[in-house]
PDB file of C-alpha atoms in Angstrom:
ATOM      1  CA  UNK A   1      -9.002  15.288 -10.028  1.00  0.00           C
ATOM      2  CA  UNK A   2      -8.786  17.307  -6.754  1.00  0.00           C
ATOM      3  CA  UNK A   3      -7.430  17.017  -3.610  1.00  0.00           C
ATOM      4  CA  UNK A   4     -11.268  17.040  -2.738  1.00  0.00           C
ATOM      5  CA  UNK A   5     -12.108  14.330  -4.800  1.00  0.00           C
ATOM      6  CA  UNK A   6      -9.138  12.132  -4.231  1.00  0.00           C
ATOM      7  CA  UNK A   7      -9.782  11.812  -0.719  1.00  0.00           C
ATOM      8  CA  UNK A   8     -13.537  11.347  -0.872  1.00  0.00           C
ATOM      9  CA  UNK A   9     -12.549   7.796  -3.317  1.00  0.00           C
ATOM     10  CA  UNK A  10      -9.668   6.933  -0.850  1.00  0.00           C
ATOM     11  CA  UNK A  11     -11.376   6.553   2.961  1.00  0.00           C
ATOM     12  CA  UNK A  12     -14.042   4.719   0.803  1.00  0.00           C
ATOM     13  CA  UNK A  13     -11.960   2.489  -0.144  1.00  0.00           C
ATOM     14  CA  UNK A  14     -10.380   2.320   3.144  1.00  0.00           C
ATOM     15  CA  UNK A  15     -14.325   2.051   4.273  1.00  0.00           C
ATOM     16  CA  UNK A  16     -14.612  -1.057   2.194  1.00  0.00           C
ATOM     17  CA  UNK A  17     -11.745  -2.312   3.290  1.00  0.00           C
ATOM     18  CA  UNK A  18     -11.746  -2.494   7.313  1.00  0.00           C
ATOM     19  CA  UNK A  19     -14.671  -2.252   7.517  1.00  0.00           C
ATOM     20  CA  UNK A  20     -16.007   1.064   8.884  1.00  0.00           C
ATOM     21  CA  UNK A  21     -17.167   4.167   7.845  1.00  0.00           C
ATOM     22  CA  UNK A  22     -15.396   6.888   6.464  1.00  0.00           C
ATOM     23  CA  UNK A  23     -15.716   9.104   9.462  1.00  0.00           C
ATOM     24  CA  UNK A  24     -14.375   6.662  12.253  1.00  0.00           C
ATOM     25  CA  UNK A  25     -10.526   7.518  10.458  1.00  0.00           C
ATOM     26  CA  UNK A  26     -11.485  11.439  11.819  1.00  0.00           C
ATOM     27  CA  UNK A  27     -11.810   9.953  15.300  1.00  0.00           C
ATOM     28  CA  UNK A  28     -10.390  10.603  18.093  1.00  0.00           C
ATOM     29  CA  UNK A  29     -11.011   6.588  19.223  1.00  0.00           C
ATOM     30  CA  UNK A  30     -10.329   3.622  18.984  1.00  0.00           C
ATOM     31  CA  UNK A  31     -12.111   2.154  16.856  1.00  0.00           C
ATOM     32  CA  UNK A  32     -12.829  -2.042  16.769  1.00  0.00           C
ATOM     33  CA  UNK A  33     -14.278  -3.349  13.620  1.00  0.00           C
ATOM     34  CA  UNK A  34     -14.589  -7.315  11.898  1.00  0.00           C
ATOM     35  CA  UNK A  35     -12.803  -8.333   9.461  1.00  0.00           C
ATOM     36  CA  UNK A  36     -14.485  -9.795   6.150  1.00  0.00           C
ATOM     37  CA  UNK A  37     -14.843  -9.783   2.492  1.00  0.00           C
ATOM     38  CA  UNK A  38     -16.579  -6.678   1.852  1.00  0.00           C
ATOM     39  CA  UNK A  39     -17.552  -6.019  -2.212  1.00  0.00           C
ATOM     40  CA  UNK A  40     -15.604  -4.043  -3.376  1.00  0.00           C
ATOM     41  CA  UNK A  41     -12.614  -4.319  -1.542  1.00  0.00           C
ATOM     42  CA  UNK A  42      -9.132  -4.303  -2.392  1.00  0.00           C
ATOM     43  CA  UNK A  43      -7.350  -7.434  -4.180  1.00  0.00           C
ATOM     44  CA  UNK A  44      -4.862  -8.105  -1.536  1.00  0.00           C
ATOM     45  CA  UNK A  45      -4.817 -11.335   0.521  1.00  0.00           C
ATOM     46  CA  UNK A  46      -7.014 -12.289   2.851  1.00  0.00           C
ATOM     47  CA  UNK A  47      -6.041 -13.888   5.429  1.00  0.00           C
ATOM     48  CA  UNK A  48      -7.377 -15.945   8.676  1.00  0.00           C
ATOM     49  CA  UNK A  49      -6.913 -15.088  11.500  1.00  0.00           C
ATOM     50  CA  UNK A  50      -6.967 -11.516  10.119  1.00  0.00           C
ATOM     51  CA  UNK A  51      -5.446  -8.509  12.828  1.00  0.00           C
ATOM     52  CA  UNK A  52      -4.828  -5.297  10.422  1.00  0.00           C
ATOM     53  CA  UNK A  53      -4.494  -1.984  12.515  1.00  0.00           C
ATOM     54  CA  UNK A  54      -4.878   1.824  10.809  1.00  0.00           C
ATOM     55  CA  UNK A  55      -4.468   5.175  11.078  1.00  0.00           C
ATOM     56  CA  UNK A  56      -4.386   8.120   9.602  1.00  0.00           C
ATOM     57  CA  UNK A  57      -3.412  10.268  12.317  1.00  0.00           C
ATOM     58  CA  UNK A  58      -5.767  10.645  14.663  1.00  0.00           C
ATOM     59  CA  UNK A  59      -7.539   7.548  16.385  1.00  0.00           C
ATOM     60  CA  UNK A  60      -6.712   4.209  15.456  1.00  0.00           C
ATOM     61  CA  UNK A  61      -9.462   0.990  12.888  1.00  0.00           C
ATOM     62  CA  UNK A  62      -8.710  -2.327  14.334  1.00  0.00           C
ATOM     63  CA  UNK A  63     -10.049  -4.798  12.430  1.00  0.00           C
ATOM     64  CA  UNK A  64      -9.960  -8.581  13.532  1.00  0.00           C
ATOM     65  CA  UNK A  65     -11.499 -11.597  12.663  1.00  0.00           C
ATOM     66  CA  UNK A  66     -13.967 -12.772  14.547  1.00  0.00           C
ATOM     67  CA  UNK A  67     -12.711 -15.589  16.545  1.00  0.00           C
ATOM     68  CA  UNK A  68      -9.761 -12.799  17.591  1.00  0.00           C
ATOM     69  CA  UNK A  69     -11.114  -9.989  18.306  1.00  0.00           C
ATOM     70  CA  UNK A  70     -12.620 -11.063  22.294  1.00  0.00           C
ATOM     71  CA  UNK A  71      -8.320 -10.874  22.610  1.00  0.00           C
ATOM     72  CA  UNK A  72      -7.601  -8.328  20.282  1.00  0.00           C
ATOM     73  CA  UNK A  73     -10.171  -5.758  22.770  1.00  0.00           C
ATOM     74  CA  UNK A  74      -8.784  -7.347  25.838  1.00  0.00           C
ATOM     75  CA  UNK A  75      -5.108  -5.936  24.835  1.00  0.00           C
ATOM     76  CA  UNK A  76      -5.970  -3.039  23.001  1.00  0.00           C
ATOM     77  CA  UNK A  77      -8.910  -1.569  24.934  1.00  0.00           C
ATOM     78  CA  UNK A  78      -8.494   1.768  26.600  1.00  0.00           C
ATOM     79  CA  UNK A  79      -5.429   3.072  25.492  1.00  0.00           C
ATOM     80  CA  UNK A  80      -3.677   5.830  23.397  1.00  0.00           C
ATOM     81  CA  UNK A  81      -2.908   5.302  19.209  1.00  0.00           C
ATOM     82  CA  UNK A  82       0.524   5.168  19.870  1.00  0.00           C
ATOM     83  CA  UNK A  83       0.488   2.611  22.710  1.00  0.00           C
ATOM     84  CA  UNK A  84      -1.437   0.534  19.834  1.00  0.00           C
ATOM     85  CA  UNK A  85       0.779   1.247  16.959  1.00  0.00           C
ATOM     86  CA  UNK A  86       3.578   0.304  19.211  1.00  0.00           C
ATOM     87  CA  UNK A  87       2.428  -2.865  21.382  1.00  0.00           C
ATOM     88  CA  UNK A  88       3.360  -6.724  21.039  1.00  0.00           C
ATOM     89  CA  UNK A  89       0.834  -7.088  19.110  1.00  0.00           C
ATOM     90  CA  UNK A  90       2.190  -4.686  16.000  1.00  0.00           C
ATOM     91  CA  UNK A  91       5.026  -7.281  13.736  1.00  0.00           C
ATOM     92  CA  UNK A  92       5.595  -4.225  10.674  1.00  0.00           C
ATOM     93  CA  UNK A  93       3.939  -0.988   9.920  1.00  0.00           C
ATOM     94  CA  UNK A  94       4.077   0.558   6.253  1.00  0.00           C
ATOM     95  CA  UNK A  95       3.685   4.450   5.693  1.00  0.00           C
ATOM     96  CA  UNK A  96       1.469   5.269   2.969  1.00  0.00           C
ATOM     97  CA  UNK A  97       1.807   8.124   0.882  1.00  0.00           C
ATOM     98  CA  UNK A  98      -0.362   9.713  -1.851  1.00  0.00           C
ATOM     99  CA  UNK A  99       0.276  12.610  -4.446  1.00  0.00           C
ATOM    100  CA  UNK A 100       0.487  15.987  -3.186  1.00  0.00           C
ATOM    101  CA  UNK A 101      -2.684  17.095  -5.772  1.00  0.00           C
ATOM    102  CA  UNK A 102      -2.034  20.502  -4.646  1.00  0.00           C
ATOM    103  CA  UNK A 103       1.625  20.592  -5.965  1.00  0.00           C
ATOM    104  CA  UNK A 104       2.509  17.478  -8.060  1.00  0.00           C
ATOM    105  CA  UNK A 105       5.040  18.714 -11.424  1.00  0.00           C
ATOM    106  CA  UNK A 106       5.510  17.039 -14.193  1.00  0.00           C
ATOM    107  CA  UNK A 107      10.015  15.699 -13.203  1.00  0.00           C
ATOM    108  CA  UNK A 108      11.836  15.667 -16.248  1.00  0.00           C
ATOM    109  CA  UNK A 109      15.128  13.171 -15.804  1.00  0.00           C
ATOM    110  CA  UNK A 110      16.699  13.959 -19.941  1.00  0.00           C
ATOM    111  CA  UNK A 111      19.805  11.469 -19.434  1.00  0.00           C
ATOM    112  CA  UNK A 112      17.953   8.565 -19.989  1.00  0.00           C
ATOM    113  CA  UNK A 113      14.182   7.122 -22.280  1.00  0.00           C
ATOM    114  CA  UNK A 114      11.322   6.630 -20.034  1.00  0.00           C
ATOM    115  CA  UNK A 115       8.603   4.852 -21.793  1.00  0.00           C
ATOM    116  CA  UNK A 116       4.636   4.068 -20.649  1.00  0.00           C
ATOM    117  CA  UNK A 117       3.660   0.323 -20.685  1.00  0.00           C
ATOM    118  CA  UNK A 118      -0.230  -0.487 -21.381  1.00  0.00           C
ATOM    119  CA  UNK A 119      -2.008  -3.319 -20.085  1.00  0.00           C
ATOM    120  CA  UNK A 120      -1.734  -5.263 -22.858  1.00  0.00           C
ATOM    121  CA  UNK A 121       1.917  -4.675 -23.283  1.00  0.00           C
ATOM    122  CA  UNK A 122       3.578  -5.221 -20.029  1.00  0.00           C
ATOM    123  CA  UNK A 123       3.810  -9.158 -20.182  1.00  0.00           C
ATOM    124  CA  UNK A 124       6.608  -7.841 -22.055  1.00  0.00           C
ATOM    125  CA  UNK A 125       7.963  -6.251 -19.294  1.00  0.00           C
ATOM    126  CA  UNK A 126       8.324  -9.670 -17.593  1.00  0.00           C
ATOM    127  CA  UNK A 127      10.817 -11.062 -19.847  1.00  0.00           C
ATOM    128  CA  UNK A 128      13.841  -8.983 -17.713  1.00  0.00           C
ATOM    129  CA  UNK A 129      13.868  -9.968 -14.044  1.00  0.00           C
ATOM    130  CA  UNK A 130      15.626  -8.290 -11.105  1.00  0.00           C
ATOM    131  CA  UNK A 131      11.993  -5.921 -11.049  1.00  0.00           C
ATOM    132  CA  UNK A 132       9.660  -7.532  -8.303  1.00  0.00           C
ATOM    133  CA  UNK A 133       8.889  -4.687  -6.633  1.00  0.00           C
ATOM    134  CA  UNK A 134       7.561  -3.076 -10.019  1.00  0.00           C
ATOM    135  CA  UNK A 135       6.263  -5.933 -11.461  1.00  0.00           C
ATOM    136  CA  UNK A 136       4.472  -9.240 -10.057  1.00  0.00           C
ATOM    137  CA  UNK A 137       5.626 -11.460 -12.775  1.00  0.00           C
ATOM    138  CA  UNK A 138       3.984 -15.109 -11.877  1.00  0.00           C
ATOM    139  CA  UNK A 139       3.200 -14.465  -8.408  1.00  0.00           C
ATOM    140  CA  UNK A 140      -0.390 -12.318  -9.173  1.00  0.00           C
ATOM    141  CA  UNK A 141      -0.423 -11.801  -5.366  1.00  0.00           C
ATOM    142  CA  UNK A 142      -2.563  -8.993  -5.490  1.00  0.00           C
ATOM    143  CA  UNK A 143      -4.554  -7.001  -8.182  1.00  0.00           C
ATOM    144  CA  UNK A 144      -3.113  -7.469 -11.777  1.00  0.00           C
ATOM    145  CA  UNK A 145      -0.690  -4.435 -13.530  1.00  0.00           C
ATOM    146  CA  UNK A 146      -1.971  -2.149 -15.719  1.00  0.00           C
ATOM    147  CA  UNK A 147       0.251   0.203 -16.459  1.00  0.00           C
ATOM    148  CA  UNK A 148       4.506   0.251 -16.051  1.00  0.00           C
ATOM    149  CA  UNK A 149       7.256   3.133 -17.088  1.00  0.00           C
ATOM    150  CA  UNK A 150      10.869   1.117 -17.638  1.00  0.00           C
ATOM    151  CA  UNK A 151      13.561   3.451 -18.259  1.00  0.00           C
ATOM    152  CA  UNK A 152      16.356   2.978 -20.721  1.00  0.00           C
ATOM    153  CA  UNK A 153      20.081   3.001 -20.634  1.00  0.00           C
ATOM    154  CA  UNK A 154      20.127   3.457 -24.500  1.00  0.00           C
ATOM    155  CA  UNK A 155      18.378  -0.464 -25.028  1.00  0.00           C
ATOM    156  CA  UNK A 156      19.103  -1.048 -22.383  1.00  0.00           C
ATOM    157  CA  UNK A 157      16.182  -1.174 -19.104  1.00  0.00           C
ATOM    158  CA  UNK A 158      17.546  -0.644 -16.314  1.00  0.00           C
ATOM    159  CA  UNK A 159      14.033   0.419 -13.936  1.00  0.00           C
ATOM    160  CA  UNK A 160      10.444   0.028 -13.743  1.00  0.00           C
ATOM    161  CA  UNK A 161       7.724   1.372 -12.227  1.00  0.00           C
ATOM    162  CA  UNK A 162       4.277  -0.388 -12.278  1.00  0.00           C
ATOM    163  CA  UNK A 163       0.588   0.011 -10.887  1.00  0.00           C
ATOM    164  CA  UNK A 164      -1.646  -2.699  -9.581  1.00  0.00           C
ATOM    165  CA  UNK A 165      -5.511  -2.620 -10.192  1.00  0.00           C
ATOM    166  CA  UNK A 166      -6.014  -3.243  -6.338  1.00  0.00           C
ATOM    167  CA  UNK A 167      -9.358  -1.837  -7.055  1.00  0.00           C
ATOM    168  CA  UNK A 168     -11.284   0.001  -9.068  1.00  0.00           C
ATOM    169  CA  UNK A 169     -10.415   3.179  -7.857  1.00  0.00           C
ATOM    170  CA  UNK A 170      -7.002   2.751  -6.331  1.00  0.00           C
ATOM    171  CA  UNK A 171      -4.102   1.191  -8.116  1.00  0.00           C
ATOM    172  CA  UNK A 172      -0.472   1.489  -5.549  1.00  0.00           C
ATOM    173  CA  UNK A 173       2.813   1.764  -7.710  1.00  0.00           C
ATOM    174  CA  UNK A 174       5.725  -0.058  -7.240  1.00  0.00           C
ATOM    175  CA  UNK A 175       9.738   1.073  -7.918  1.00  0.00           C
ATOM    176  CA  UNK A 176      12.934  -0.751  -8.936  1.00  0.00           C
ATOM    177  CA  UNK A 177      15.634   0.379 -10.498  1.00  0.00           C
ATOM    178  CA  UNK A 178      18.615  -1.795 -11.501  1.00  0.00           C
ATOM    179  CA  UNK A 179      22.008  -1.780  -8.327  1.00  0.00           C
ATOM    180  CA  UNK A 180      24.243  -0.001 -10.578  1.00  0.00           C
ATOM    181  CA  UNK A 181      22.022   3.537 -11.620  1.00  0.00           C
ATOM    182  CA  UNK A 182      20.289   3.896  -8.269  1.00  0.00           C
ATOM    183  CA  UNK A 183      21.048   7.386  -7.532  1.00  0.00           C
ATOM    184  CA  UNK A 184      20.479   8.981 -11.041  1.00  0.00           C
ATOM    185  CA  UNK A 185      16.978   9.946  -9.722  1.00  0.00           C
ATOM    186  CA  UNK A 186      15.279   7.386 -12.292  1.00  0.00           C
ATOM    187  CA  UNK A 187      13.238   6.200  -9.708  1.00  0.00           C
ATOM    188  CA  UNK A 188      11.564   9.377  -8.835  1.00  0.00           C
ATOM    189  CA  UNK A 189      10.857  10.497 -12.485  1.00  0.00           C
ATOM    190  CA  UNK A 190       9.542   6.869 -13.333  1.00  0.00           C
ATOM    191  CA  UNK A 191       6.574   6.690 -10.584  1.00  0.00           C
ATOM    192  CA  UNK A 192       5.596  10.892 -10.929  1.00  0.00           C
ATOM    193  CA  UNK A 193       5.503   9.238 -14.864  1.00  0.00           C
ATOM    194  CA  UNK A 194       2.952   6.916 -13.798  1.00  0.00           C
ATOM    195  CA  UNK A 195       2.257   8.738 -11.396  1.00  0.00           C
ATOM    196  CA  UNK A 196       0.172  11.735 -13.237  1.00  0.00           C
ATOM    197  CA  UNK A 197      -0.848   9.120 -16.202  1.00  0.00           C
ATOM    198  CA  UNK A 198      -2.979   7.936 -13.017  1.00  0.00           C
ATOM    199  CA  UNK A 199      -4.844  10.529 -12.105  1.00  0.00           C
ATOM    200  CA  UNK A 200      -5.254  12.106 -15.863  1.00  0.00           C
ATOM    201  CA  UNK A 201      -7.110   8.509 -15.583  1.00  0.00           C
ATOM    202  CA  UNK A 202      -9.643   9.209 -12.944  1.00  0.00           C
ATOM    203  CA  UNK A 203      -7.464   6.788 -10.685  1.00  0.00           C
ATOM    204  CA  UNK A 204      -5.972   7.274  -7.669  1.00  0.00           C
ATOM    205  CA  UNK A 205      -2.256   6.476  -7.313  1.00  0.00           C
ATOM    206  CA  UNK A 206      -0.788   5.406  -4.401  1.00  0.00           C
ATOM    207  CA  UNK A 207       2.705   4.505  -2.854  1.00  0.00           C
ATOM    208  CA  UNK A 208       3.659   2.342   0.483  1.00  0.00           C
ATOM    209  CA  UNK A 209       7.262   0.940   1.364  1.00  0.00           C
ATOM    210  CA  UNK A 210       8.144  -0.467   4.885  1.00  0.00           C
ATOM    211  CA  UNK A 211       9.250   1.178   7.721  1.00  0.00           C
ATOM    212  CA  UNK A 212      13.149   0.972   7.364  1.00  0.00           C
ATOM    213  CA  UNK A 213      13.274   1.420   3.696  1.00  0.00           C
ATOM    214  CA  UNK A 214      14.222   5.364   4.076  1.00  0.00           C
ATOM    215  CA  UNK A 215      15.243   5.027   0.761  1.00  0.00           C
ATOM    216  CA  UNK A 216      11.988   4.237  -0.632  1.00  0.00           C
ATOM    217  CA  UNK A 217      10.311   6.996   0.993  1.00  0.00           C
ATOM    218  CA  UNK A 218      12.834   9.512  -0.603  1.00  0.00           C
ATOM    219  CA  UNK A 219      11.518   8.153  -3.743  1.00  0.00           C
ATOM    220  CA  UNK A 220       7.664   8.672  -2.746  1.00  0.00           C
ATOM    221  CA  UNK A 221       8.863  12.376  -1.633  1.00  0.00           C
ATOM    222  CA  UNK A 222      10.827  12.969  -4.415  1.00  0.00           C
ATOM    223  CA  UNK A 223       8.449  11.121  -6.545  1.00  0.00           C
ATOM    224  CA  UNK A 224       5.670  14.231  -5.374  1.00  0.00           C
ATOM    225  CA  UNK A 225       3.754  12.362  -2.419  1.00  0.00           C
ATOM    226  CA  UNK A 226       3.039  12.994   1.228  1.00  0.00           C
ATOM    227  CA  UNK A 227       2.381  10.158   4.279  1.00  0.00           C
ATOM    228  CA  UNK A 228      -1.584   9.585   4.399  1.00  0.00           C
ATOM    229  CA  UNK A 229      -1.805   7.287   7.199  1.00  0.00           C
ATOM    230  CA  UNK A 230       0.150   4.441   8.445  1.00  0.00           C
ATOM    231  CA  UNK A 231      -1.094   0.693   8.554  1.00  0.00           C
ATOM    232  CA  UNK A 232       0.343  -2.742  10.752  1.00  0.00           C
ATOM    233  CA  UNK A 233      -0.180  -5.071   8.305  1.00  0.00           C
ATOM    234  CA  UNK A 234       0.423  -7.992   9.193  1.00  0.00           C
ATOM    235  CA  UNK A 235       0.628  -9.230  13.543  1.00  0.00           C
ATOM    236  CA  UNK A 236       2.118 -11.437  15.637  1.00  0.00           C
ATOM    237  CA  UNK A 237      -0.945 -12.850  16.572  1.00  0.00           C
ATOM    238  CA  UNK A 238      -1.055 -14.663  13.129  1.00  0.00           C
ATOM    239  CA  UNK A 239       2.660 -15.455  12.735  1.00  0.00           C
ATOM    240  CA  UNK A 240       3.246 -16.375  16.334  1.00  0.00           C
ATOM    241  CA  UNK A 241       3.624 -19.844  16.940  1.00  0.00           C
ATOM    242  CA  UNK A 242       0.894 -20.090  19.385  1.00  0.00           C
ATOM    243  CA  UNK A 243      -1.562 -18.801  16.949  1.00  0.00           C
ATOM    244  CA  UNK A 244      -3.031 -22.221  17.623  1.00  0.00           C
ATOM    245  CA  UNK A 245      -3.646 -21.792  21.653  1.00  0.00           C
ATOM    246  CA  UNK A 246      -4.627 -18.706  21.470  1.00  0.00           C
ATOM    247  CA  UNK A 247      -7.714 -19.302  19.503  1.00  0.00           C
ATOM    248  CA  UNK A 248      -8.670 -21.664  21.506  1.00  0.00           C
ATOM    249  CA  UNK A 249      -8.192 -19.854  24.671  1.00  0.00           C
ATOM    250  CA  UNK A 250     -10.892 -17.049  23.156  1.00  0.00           C
ATOM    251  CA  UNK A 251     -13.096 -20.078  22.192  1.00  0.00           C
TER     252      UNK A 251
END
């Protein structure tokens, strides 16, 4: 897969998710769009009322439910990207990463054994607890787990990197390593191996974490990823106890 093809896929998917045009992500502007369940959107929870913000470093896409849009516009219109992403509406921000296609190479770790699990074999991994960032177990909140890499110390599973099929074209990677084995370059090796396998299948892998989780951000960089966009995944307007008051106010 080329960098150009990867970005074409990503921009098309994000434009479906946030109800905008692919070129909107490169406009120096604040673009307000209505949140709706477009066909082909990533398989993630759709909460109502909904307020999300996403930026690739230029402008900001502000995606909100129609019933709160008037309030959101009054709060954010004519503000800068920085002011919006640091406004009182923002509860938390996720950095998202894409593979550095031009430079990513296979990472080897000869101290441990690594095994690839296809979709029909992943159920076996659900027997081992402690890998909730990599596996969905019984929760199944997002797209189903479709591919995984497990790290072994002898016969013991000590780490798992898993991919969930959030859409037909993009799979999200999560990773966990048992606490006593962290710091041994296991997580980057698993994420890197899984990433290259996904790319070989013509799918775009991506990685996300919290802005405060520095260890996870380091795993992304060591695995061959680069920062690609930031996303306000939740807002106080949808979690605040005064939400009912706000919704009544904007009607």
